[in-house]
mmCIF file of C-alpha atoms in Angstrom:
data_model
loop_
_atom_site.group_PDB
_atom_site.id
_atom_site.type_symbol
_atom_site.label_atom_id
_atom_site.label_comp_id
_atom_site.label_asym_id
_atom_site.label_seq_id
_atom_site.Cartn_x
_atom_site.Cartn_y
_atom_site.Cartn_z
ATOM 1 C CA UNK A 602 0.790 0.208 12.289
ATOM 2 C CA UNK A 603 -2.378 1.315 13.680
ATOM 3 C CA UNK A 604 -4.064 2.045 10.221
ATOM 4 C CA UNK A 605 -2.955 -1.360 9.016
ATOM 5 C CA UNK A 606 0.468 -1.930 8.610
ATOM 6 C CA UNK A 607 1.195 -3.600 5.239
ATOM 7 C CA UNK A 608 3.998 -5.472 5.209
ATOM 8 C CA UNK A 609 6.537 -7.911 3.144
ATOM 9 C CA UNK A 610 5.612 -10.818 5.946
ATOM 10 C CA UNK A 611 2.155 -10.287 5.869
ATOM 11 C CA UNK A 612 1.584 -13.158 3.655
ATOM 12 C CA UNK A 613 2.766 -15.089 6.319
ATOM 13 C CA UNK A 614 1.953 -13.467 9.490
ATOM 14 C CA UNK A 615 -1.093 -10.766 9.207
ATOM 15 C CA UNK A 616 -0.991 -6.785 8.864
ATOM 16 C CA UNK A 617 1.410 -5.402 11.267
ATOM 17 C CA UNK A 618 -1.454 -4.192 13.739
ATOM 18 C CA UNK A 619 -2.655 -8.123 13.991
ATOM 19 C CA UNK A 620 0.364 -9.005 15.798
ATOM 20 C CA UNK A 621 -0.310 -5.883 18.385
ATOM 21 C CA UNK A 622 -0.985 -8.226 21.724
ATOM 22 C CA UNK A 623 -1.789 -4.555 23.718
ATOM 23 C CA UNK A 624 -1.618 -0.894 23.346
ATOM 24 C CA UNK A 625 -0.555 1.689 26.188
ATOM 25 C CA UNK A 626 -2.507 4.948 24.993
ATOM 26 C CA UNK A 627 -2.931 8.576 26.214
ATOM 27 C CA UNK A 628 -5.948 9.662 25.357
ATOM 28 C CA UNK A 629 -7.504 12.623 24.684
ATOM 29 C CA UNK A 630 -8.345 13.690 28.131
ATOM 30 C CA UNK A 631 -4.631 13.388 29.099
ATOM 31 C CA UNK A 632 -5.310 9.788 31.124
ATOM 32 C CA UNK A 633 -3.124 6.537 30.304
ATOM 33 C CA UNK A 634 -4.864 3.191 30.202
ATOM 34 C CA UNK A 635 -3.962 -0.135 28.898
ATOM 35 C CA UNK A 636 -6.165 -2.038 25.356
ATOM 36 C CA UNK A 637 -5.891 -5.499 24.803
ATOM 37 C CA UNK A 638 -8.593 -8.418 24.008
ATOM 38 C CA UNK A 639 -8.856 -8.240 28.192
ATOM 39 C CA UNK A 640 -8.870 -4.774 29.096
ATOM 40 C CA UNK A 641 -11.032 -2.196 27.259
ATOM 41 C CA UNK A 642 -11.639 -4.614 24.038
ATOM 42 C CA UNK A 643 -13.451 -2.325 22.419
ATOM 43 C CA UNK A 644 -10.853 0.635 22.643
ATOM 44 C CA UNK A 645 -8.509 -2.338 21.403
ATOM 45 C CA UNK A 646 -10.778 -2.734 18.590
ATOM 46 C CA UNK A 647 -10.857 0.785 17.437
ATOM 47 C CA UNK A 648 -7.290 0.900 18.081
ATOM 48 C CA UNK A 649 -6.600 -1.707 14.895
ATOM 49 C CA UNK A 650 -7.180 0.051 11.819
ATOM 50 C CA UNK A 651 -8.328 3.916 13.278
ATOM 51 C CA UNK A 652 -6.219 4.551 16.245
ATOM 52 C CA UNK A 653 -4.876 7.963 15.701
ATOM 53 C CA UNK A 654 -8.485 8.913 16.352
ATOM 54 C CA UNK A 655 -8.386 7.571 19.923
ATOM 55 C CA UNK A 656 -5.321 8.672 21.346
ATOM 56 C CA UNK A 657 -1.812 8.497 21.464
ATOM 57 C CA UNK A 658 0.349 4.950 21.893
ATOM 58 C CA UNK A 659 3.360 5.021 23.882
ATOM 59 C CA UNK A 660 4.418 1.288 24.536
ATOM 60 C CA UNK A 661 2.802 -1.989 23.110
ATOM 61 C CA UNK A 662 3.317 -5.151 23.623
ATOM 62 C CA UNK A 663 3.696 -6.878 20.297
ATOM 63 C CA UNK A 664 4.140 -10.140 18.951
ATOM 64 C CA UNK A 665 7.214 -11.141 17.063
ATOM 65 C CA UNK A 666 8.867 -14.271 14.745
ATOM 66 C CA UNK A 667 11.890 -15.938 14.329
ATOM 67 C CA UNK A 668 14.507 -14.717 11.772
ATOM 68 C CA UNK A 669 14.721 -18.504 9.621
ATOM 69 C CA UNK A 670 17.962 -19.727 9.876
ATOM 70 C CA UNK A 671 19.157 -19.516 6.170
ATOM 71 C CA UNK A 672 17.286 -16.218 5.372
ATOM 72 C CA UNK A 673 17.751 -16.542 1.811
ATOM 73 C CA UNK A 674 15.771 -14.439 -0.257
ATOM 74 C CA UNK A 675 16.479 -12.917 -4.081
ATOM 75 C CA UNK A 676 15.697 -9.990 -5.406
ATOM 76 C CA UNK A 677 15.132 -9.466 -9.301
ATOM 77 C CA UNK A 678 14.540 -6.226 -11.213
ATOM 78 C CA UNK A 679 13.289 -6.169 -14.889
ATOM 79 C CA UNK A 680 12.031 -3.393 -16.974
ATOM 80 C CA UNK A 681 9.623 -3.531 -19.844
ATOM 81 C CA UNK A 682 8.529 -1.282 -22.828
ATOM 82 C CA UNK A 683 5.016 0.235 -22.382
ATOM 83 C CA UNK A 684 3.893 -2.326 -24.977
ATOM 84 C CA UNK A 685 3.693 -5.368 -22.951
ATOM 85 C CA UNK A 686 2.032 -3.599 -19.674
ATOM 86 C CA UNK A 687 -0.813 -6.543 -20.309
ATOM 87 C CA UNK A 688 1.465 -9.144 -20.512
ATOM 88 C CA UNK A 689 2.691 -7.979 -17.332
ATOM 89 C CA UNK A 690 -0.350 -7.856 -15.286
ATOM 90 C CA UNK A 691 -1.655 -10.777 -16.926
ATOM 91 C CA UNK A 692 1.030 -12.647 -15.637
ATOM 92 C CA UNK A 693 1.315 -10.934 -12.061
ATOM 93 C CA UNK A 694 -2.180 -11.715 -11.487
ATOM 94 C CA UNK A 695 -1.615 -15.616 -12.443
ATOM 95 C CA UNK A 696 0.904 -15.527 -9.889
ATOM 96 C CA UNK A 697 -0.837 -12.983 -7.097
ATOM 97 C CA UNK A 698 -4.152 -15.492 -7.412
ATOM 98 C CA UNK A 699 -6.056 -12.440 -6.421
ATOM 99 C CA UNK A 700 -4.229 -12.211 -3.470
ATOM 100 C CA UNK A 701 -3.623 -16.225 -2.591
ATOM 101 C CA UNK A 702 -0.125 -15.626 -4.058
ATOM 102 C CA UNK A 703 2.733 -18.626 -3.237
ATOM 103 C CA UNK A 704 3.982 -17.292 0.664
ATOM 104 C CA UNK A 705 7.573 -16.742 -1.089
ATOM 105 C CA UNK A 706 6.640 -14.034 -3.303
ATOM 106 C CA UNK A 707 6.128 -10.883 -2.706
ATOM 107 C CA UNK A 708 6.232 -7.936 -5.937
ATOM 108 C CA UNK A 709 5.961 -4.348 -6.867
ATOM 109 C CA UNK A 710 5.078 -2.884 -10.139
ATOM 110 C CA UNK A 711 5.746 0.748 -11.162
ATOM 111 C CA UNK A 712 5.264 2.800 -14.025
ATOM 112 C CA UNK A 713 7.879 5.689 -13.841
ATOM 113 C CA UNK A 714 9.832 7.846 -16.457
ATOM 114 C CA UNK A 715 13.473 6.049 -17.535
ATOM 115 C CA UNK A 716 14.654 7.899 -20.419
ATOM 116 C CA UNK A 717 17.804 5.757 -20.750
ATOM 117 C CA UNK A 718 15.174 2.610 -21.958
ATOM 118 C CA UNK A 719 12.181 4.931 -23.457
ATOM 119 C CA UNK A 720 12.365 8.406 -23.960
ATOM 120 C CA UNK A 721 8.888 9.193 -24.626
ATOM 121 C CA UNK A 722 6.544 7.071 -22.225
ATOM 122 C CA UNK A 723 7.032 5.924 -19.213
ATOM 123 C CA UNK A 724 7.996 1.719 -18.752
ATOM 124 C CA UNK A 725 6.773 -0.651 -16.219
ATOM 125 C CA UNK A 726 9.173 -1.587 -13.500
ATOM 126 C CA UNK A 727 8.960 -5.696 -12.182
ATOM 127 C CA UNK A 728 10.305 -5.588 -8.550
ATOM 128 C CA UNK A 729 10.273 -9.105 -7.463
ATOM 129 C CA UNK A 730 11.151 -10.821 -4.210
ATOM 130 C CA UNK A 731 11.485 -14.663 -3.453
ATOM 131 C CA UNK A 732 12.439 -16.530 -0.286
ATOM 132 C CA UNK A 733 14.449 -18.894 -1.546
ATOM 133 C CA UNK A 734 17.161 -20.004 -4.106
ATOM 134 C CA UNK A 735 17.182 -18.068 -8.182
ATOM 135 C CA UNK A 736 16.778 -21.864 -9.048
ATOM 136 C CA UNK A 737 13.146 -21.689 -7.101
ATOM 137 C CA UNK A 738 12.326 -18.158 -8.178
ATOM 138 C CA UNK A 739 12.849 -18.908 -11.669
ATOM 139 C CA UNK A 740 9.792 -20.940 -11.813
ATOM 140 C CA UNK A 741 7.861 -17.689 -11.877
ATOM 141 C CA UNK A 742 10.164 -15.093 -13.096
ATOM 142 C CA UNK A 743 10.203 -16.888 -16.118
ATOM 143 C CA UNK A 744 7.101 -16.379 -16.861
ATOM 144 C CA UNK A 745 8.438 -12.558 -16.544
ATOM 145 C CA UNK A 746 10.843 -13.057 -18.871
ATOM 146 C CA UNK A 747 9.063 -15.039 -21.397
ATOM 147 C CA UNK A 748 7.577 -11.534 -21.940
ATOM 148 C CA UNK A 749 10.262 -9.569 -23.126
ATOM 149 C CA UNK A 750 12.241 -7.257 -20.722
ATOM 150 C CA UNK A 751 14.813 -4.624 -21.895
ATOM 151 C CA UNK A 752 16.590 -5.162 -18.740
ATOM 152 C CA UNK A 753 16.987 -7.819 -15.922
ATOM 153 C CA UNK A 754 19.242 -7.895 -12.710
ATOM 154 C CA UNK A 755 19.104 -10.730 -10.283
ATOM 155 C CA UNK A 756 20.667 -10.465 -6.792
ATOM 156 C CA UNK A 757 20.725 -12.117 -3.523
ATOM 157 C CA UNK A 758 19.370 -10.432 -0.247
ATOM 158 C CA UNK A 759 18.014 -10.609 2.916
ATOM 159 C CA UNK A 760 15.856 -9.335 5.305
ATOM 160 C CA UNK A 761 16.903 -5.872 6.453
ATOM 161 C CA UNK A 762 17.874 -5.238 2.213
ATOM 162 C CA UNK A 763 14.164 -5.001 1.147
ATOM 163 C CA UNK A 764 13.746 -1.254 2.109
ATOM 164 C CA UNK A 765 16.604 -0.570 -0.193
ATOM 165 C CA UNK A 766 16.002 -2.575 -3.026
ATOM 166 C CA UNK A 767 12.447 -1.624 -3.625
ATOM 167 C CA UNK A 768 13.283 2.247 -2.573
ATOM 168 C CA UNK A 769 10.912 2.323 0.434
ATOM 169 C CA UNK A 770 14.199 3.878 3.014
ATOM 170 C CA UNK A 771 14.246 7.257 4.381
ATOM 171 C CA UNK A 772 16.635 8.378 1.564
ATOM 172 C CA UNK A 773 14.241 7.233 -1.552
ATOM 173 C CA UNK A 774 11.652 10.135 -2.685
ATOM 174 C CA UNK A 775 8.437 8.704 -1.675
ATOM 175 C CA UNK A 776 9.493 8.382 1.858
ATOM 176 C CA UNK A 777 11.915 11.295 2.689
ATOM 177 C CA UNK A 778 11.480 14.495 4.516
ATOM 178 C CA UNK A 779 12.324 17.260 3.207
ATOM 179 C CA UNK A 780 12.330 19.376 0.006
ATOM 180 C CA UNK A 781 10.099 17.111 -2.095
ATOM 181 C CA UNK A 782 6.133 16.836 -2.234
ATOM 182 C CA UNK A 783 4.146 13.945 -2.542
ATOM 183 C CA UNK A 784 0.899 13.367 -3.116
ATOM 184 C CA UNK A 785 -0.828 9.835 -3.032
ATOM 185 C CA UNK A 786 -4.297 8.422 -3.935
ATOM 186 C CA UNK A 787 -4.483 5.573 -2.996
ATOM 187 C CA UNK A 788 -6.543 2.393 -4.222
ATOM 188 C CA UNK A 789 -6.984 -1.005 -3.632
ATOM 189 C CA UNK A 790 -8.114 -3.820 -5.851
ATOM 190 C CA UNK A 791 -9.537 -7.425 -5.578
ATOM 191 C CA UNK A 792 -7.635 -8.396 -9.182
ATOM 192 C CA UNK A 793 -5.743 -6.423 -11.692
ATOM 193 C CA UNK A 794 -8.478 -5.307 -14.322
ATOM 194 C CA UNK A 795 -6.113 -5.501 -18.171
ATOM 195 C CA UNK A 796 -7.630 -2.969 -19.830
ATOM 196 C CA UNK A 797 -7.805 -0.359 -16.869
ATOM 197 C CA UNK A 798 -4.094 -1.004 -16.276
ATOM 198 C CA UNK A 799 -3.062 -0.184 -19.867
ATOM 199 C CA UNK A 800 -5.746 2.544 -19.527
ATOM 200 C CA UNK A 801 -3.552 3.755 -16.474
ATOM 201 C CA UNK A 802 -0.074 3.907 -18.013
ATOM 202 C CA UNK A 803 -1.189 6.147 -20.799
ATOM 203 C CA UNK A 804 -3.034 8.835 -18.735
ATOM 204 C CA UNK A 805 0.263 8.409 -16.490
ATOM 205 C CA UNK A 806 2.181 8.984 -19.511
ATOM 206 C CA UNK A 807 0.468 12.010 -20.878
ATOM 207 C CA UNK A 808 0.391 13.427 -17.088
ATOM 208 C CA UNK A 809 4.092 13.646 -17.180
ATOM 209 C CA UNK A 810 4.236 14.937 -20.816
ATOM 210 C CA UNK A 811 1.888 17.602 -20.043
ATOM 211 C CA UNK A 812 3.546 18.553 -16.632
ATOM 212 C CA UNK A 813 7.211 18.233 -16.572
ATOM 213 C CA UNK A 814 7.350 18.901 -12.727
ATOM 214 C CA UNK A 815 6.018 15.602 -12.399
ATOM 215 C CA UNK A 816 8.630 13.463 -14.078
ATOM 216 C CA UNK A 817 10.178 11.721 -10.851
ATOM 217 C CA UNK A 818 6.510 10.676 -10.044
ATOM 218 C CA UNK A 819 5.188 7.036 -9.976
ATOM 219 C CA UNK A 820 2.622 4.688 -9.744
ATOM 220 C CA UNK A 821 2.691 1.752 -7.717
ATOM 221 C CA UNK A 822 1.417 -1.637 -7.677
ATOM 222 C CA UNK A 823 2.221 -3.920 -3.950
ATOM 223 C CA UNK A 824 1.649 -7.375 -4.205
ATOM 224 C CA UNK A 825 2.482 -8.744 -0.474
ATOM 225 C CA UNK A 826 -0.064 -11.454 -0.797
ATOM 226 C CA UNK A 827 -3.706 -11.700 1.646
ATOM 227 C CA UNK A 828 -3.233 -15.269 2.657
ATOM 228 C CA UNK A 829 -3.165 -14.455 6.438
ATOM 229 C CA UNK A 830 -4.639 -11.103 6.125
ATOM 230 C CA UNK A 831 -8.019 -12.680 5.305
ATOM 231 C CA UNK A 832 -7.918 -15.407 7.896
ATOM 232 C CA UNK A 833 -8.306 -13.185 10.411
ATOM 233 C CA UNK A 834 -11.968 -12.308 11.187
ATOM 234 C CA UNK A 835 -13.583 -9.015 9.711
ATOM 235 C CA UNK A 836 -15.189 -7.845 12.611
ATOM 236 C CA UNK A 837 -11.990 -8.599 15.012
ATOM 237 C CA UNK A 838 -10.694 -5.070 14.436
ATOM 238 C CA UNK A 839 -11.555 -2.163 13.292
ATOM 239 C CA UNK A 840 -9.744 -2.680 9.692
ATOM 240 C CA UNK A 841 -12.128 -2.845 7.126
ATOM 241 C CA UNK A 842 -10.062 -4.515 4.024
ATOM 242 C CA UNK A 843 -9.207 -7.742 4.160
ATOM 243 C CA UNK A 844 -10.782 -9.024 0.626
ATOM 244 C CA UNK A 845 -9.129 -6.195 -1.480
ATOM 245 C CA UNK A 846 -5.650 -8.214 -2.796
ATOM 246 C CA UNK A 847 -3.745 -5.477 -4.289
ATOM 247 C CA UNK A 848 -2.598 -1.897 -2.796
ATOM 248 C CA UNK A 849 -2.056 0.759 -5.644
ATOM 249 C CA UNK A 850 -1.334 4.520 -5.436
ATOM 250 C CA UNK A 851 0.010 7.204 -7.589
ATOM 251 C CA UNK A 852 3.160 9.205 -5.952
ATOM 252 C CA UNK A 853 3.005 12.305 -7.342
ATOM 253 C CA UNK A 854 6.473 14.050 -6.792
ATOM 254 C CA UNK A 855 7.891 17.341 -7.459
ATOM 255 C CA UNK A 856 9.824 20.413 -5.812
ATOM 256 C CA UNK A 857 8.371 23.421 -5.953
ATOM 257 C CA UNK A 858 4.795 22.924 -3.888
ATOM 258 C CA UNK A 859 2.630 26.072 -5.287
ATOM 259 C CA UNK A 860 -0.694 26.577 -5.061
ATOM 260 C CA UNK A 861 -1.127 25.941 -9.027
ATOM 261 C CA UNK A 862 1.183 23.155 -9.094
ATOM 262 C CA UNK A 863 -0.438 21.207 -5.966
ATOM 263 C CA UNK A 864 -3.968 21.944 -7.463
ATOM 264 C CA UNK A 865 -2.530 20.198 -10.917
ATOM 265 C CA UNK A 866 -1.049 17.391 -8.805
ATOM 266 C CA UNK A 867 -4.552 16.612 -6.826
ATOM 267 C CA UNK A 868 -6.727 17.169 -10.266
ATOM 268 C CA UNK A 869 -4.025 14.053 -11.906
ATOM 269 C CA UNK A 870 -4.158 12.141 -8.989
ATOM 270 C CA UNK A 871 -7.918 11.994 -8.530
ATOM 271 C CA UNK A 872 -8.535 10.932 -12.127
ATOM 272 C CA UNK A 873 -6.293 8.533 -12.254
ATOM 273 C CA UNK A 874 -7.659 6.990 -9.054
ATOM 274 C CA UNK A 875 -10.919 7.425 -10.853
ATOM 275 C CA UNK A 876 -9.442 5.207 -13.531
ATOM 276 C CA UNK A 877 -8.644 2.870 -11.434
ATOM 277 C CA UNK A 878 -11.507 2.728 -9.727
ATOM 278 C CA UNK A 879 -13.736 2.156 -12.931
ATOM 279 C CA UNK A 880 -11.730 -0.975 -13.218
ATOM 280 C CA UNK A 881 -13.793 -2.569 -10.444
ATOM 281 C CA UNK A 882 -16.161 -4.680 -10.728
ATOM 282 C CA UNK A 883 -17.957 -2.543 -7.852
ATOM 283 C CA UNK A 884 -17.187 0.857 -8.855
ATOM 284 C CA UNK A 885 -16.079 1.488 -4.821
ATOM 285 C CA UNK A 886 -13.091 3.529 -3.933
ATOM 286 C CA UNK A 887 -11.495 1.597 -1.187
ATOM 287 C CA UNK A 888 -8.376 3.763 0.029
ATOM 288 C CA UNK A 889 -5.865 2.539 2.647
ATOM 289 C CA UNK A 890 -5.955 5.191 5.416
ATOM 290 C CA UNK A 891 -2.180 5.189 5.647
ATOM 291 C CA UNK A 892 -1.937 6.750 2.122
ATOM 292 C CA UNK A 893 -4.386 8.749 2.532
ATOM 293 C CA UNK A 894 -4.926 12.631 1.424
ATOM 294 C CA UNK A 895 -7.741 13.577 2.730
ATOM 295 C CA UNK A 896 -10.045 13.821 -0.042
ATOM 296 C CA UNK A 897 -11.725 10.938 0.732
ATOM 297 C CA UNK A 898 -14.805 9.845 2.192
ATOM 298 C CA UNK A 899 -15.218 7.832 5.735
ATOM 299 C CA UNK A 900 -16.394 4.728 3.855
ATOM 300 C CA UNK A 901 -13.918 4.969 1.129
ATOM 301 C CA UNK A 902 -11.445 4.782 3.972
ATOM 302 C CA UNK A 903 -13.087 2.965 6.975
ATOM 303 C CA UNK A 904 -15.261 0.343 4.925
ATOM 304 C CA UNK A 905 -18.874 0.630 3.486
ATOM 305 C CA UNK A 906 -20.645 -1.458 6.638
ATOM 306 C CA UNK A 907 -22.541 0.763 8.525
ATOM 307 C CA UNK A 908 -21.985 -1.176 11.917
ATOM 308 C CA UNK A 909 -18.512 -0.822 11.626
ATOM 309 C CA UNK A 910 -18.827 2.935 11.304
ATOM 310 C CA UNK A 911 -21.471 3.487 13.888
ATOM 311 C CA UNK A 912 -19.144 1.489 15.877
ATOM 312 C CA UNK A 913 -16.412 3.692 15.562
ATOM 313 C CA UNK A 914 -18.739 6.971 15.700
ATOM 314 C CA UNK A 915 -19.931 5.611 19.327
ATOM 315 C CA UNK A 916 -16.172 4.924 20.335
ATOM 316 C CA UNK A 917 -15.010 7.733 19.541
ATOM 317 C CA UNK A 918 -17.688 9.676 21.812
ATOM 318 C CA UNK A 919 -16.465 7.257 24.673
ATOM 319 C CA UNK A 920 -12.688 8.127 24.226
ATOM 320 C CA UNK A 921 -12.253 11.286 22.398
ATOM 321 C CA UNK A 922 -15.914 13.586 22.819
ATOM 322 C CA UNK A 923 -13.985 16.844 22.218
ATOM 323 C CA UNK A 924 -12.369 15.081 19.400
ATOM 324 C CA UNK A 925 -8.645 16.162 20.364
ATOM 325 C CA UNK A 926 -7.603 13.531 18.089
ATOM 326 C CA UNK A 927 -8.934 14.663 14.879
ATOM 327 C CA UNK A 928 -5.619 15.852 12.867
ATOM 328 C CA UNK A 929 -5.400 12.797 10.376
ATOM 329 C CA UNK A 930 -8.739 11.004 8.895
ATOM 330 C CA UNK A 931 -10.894 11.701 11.252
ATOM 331 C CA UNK A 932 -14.086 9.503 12.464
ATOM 332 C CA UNK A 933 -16.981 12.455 12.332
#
């Protein structure tokens, strides 16, 4: 939460560290105090998109919504052939509106190895969530289908189903402890750039052909949608994204972490982030801190305005000068 905190509600209500009304934090020092827009703002401030560099929460007070009555959502899964990876993302990003997507919607795109529908290269994976009826999520997953897919499920859900359905639980790869190694990169873009993404799936695909103990990897596309994201101010907190519409990282996966096969892993991983990043307009890595693995620079992960990092610089001398709090990303 305190990085960010994307979300499948954020499209309606904010990153999860918006809706954080006040922090109780240990910091470094070993003292307990209270942050909130009334006491110690600016520790509050830091506290919303860099906290674990300013001490250690133990109870918030945080602000919460209403389950809607019906809670009827749908959740649709299609696969497609390598071929039509530009239909696909022409499509998503007619939908996503760079980030102004409808506040129904939100979608995940993966390319990942499926044998069963190609056995040479990997496919694209549509995961697609509606709140509403099939009959009103049709509207746009016909547009999907209008494409082409080899395969297409359709399936009603609610609520607590999404970690499941879009393998995000504690028992799916990317988010289990345990035996497996991952390694993200994390990106995020203001639109889906065609060419790059097409560009993408074949370096993916030779990546796993030339390293077979990368085969259950994946690369990831969230779509949550910005729309409240961006209304709140920049400078409110400490986050430094809220233009960027799109979150995208490869998940590099495999069991047996060696020193060879990690330093193979992190060589894929940064040039395909480097691909990605060519696709921007801007040429700027912006990496979500969350992801984050630790080859990245402060501004790639803390924003390129340099009153926002002084800020945090002179914070972090306030509440952490022997920099206790330095074991993930930190502000130096």
């Amino acid at each position: 939460m305190l990085g960010g905190g994307h979300g499948f509600l954020q499209n309606r209500f904010g990153l999860a560290l918006d809706n954080l009304v006040s922090a109780r934090v240990v910091l470094g020092n070993g003292s307990a105090v209270t942050a909130s827009d009334e006491t110690r703002p600016d520790l509050f401030w830091a506290l919303r998109g860099a906290g674990h560099n300013f001490g250690i929460v133990t109870e918030v007070v945080y602000r919460i919504y209403d389950v809607p009555l019906e809670n009827k959502w749908v959740f649709a899964q299609m696969f497609f052939t390598a071929d039509k990876v530009e239909e696909v993302f022409a499509v998503t990003n007619d939908i996503s509106n760079e980030g102004d997507q409808p506040i129904e919607i939100v979608s995940f795109i993966e390319y990942r190895s499926v044998p069963d529908i190609d056995s040479e290269k990997p496919v694209i994976e549509l995961l697609f969530l509606y709140e509403g009826t099939a009959e009103e999520a049709e509207e746009y997953l016909s547009l999907y289908r209008q494409i082409g897919p080899e395969s297409s499920t359709l399936v009603n859900a609610t609520y607590p189903d999404f970690a499941r359905l879009v393998r995000f639980s504690k028992q799916d790869a990317a988010c289990s402890e345990g035996q497996l190694h991952v390694q993200r990169f994390p990106a995020d873009l203001e639109v889906y750039n065609i060419t790059t993404q097409k560009e993408l799936l074949v370096k993916f695909g030779d990546m796993i052909a030339g390293n077979p103990f990368l085969n259950n990897s994946f690369y990831i596309f969230e779509n949550y949608g910005y729309t409240a994201v961006k209304a709140v101010p920049d400078e409110s907190t400490a986050y430094p994204d809220r233009f960027n519409a799109y979150l995208i990282a490869p998940a590099l996966i495999y069991t047996n972490s060696t020193p060879e096969n990690d330093e193979i892993a992190r060589q894929a991983g940064e040039e395909l982030r480097s691909i990605a990043v060519g696709g921007r307009q801007d040429g700027r890595l912006y990496a979500y801190v969350n992801y984050a693995n630790g080859y990245e620079t402060l501004e790639e992960l803390y924003g390129y305005d340099a009153w926002r990092l002084e800020k945090l610089r002179s914070l972090k001398q306030v509440y952490d000068p022997d920099s206790r709090l330095d074991f993930y990303a930190p502000i130096v």
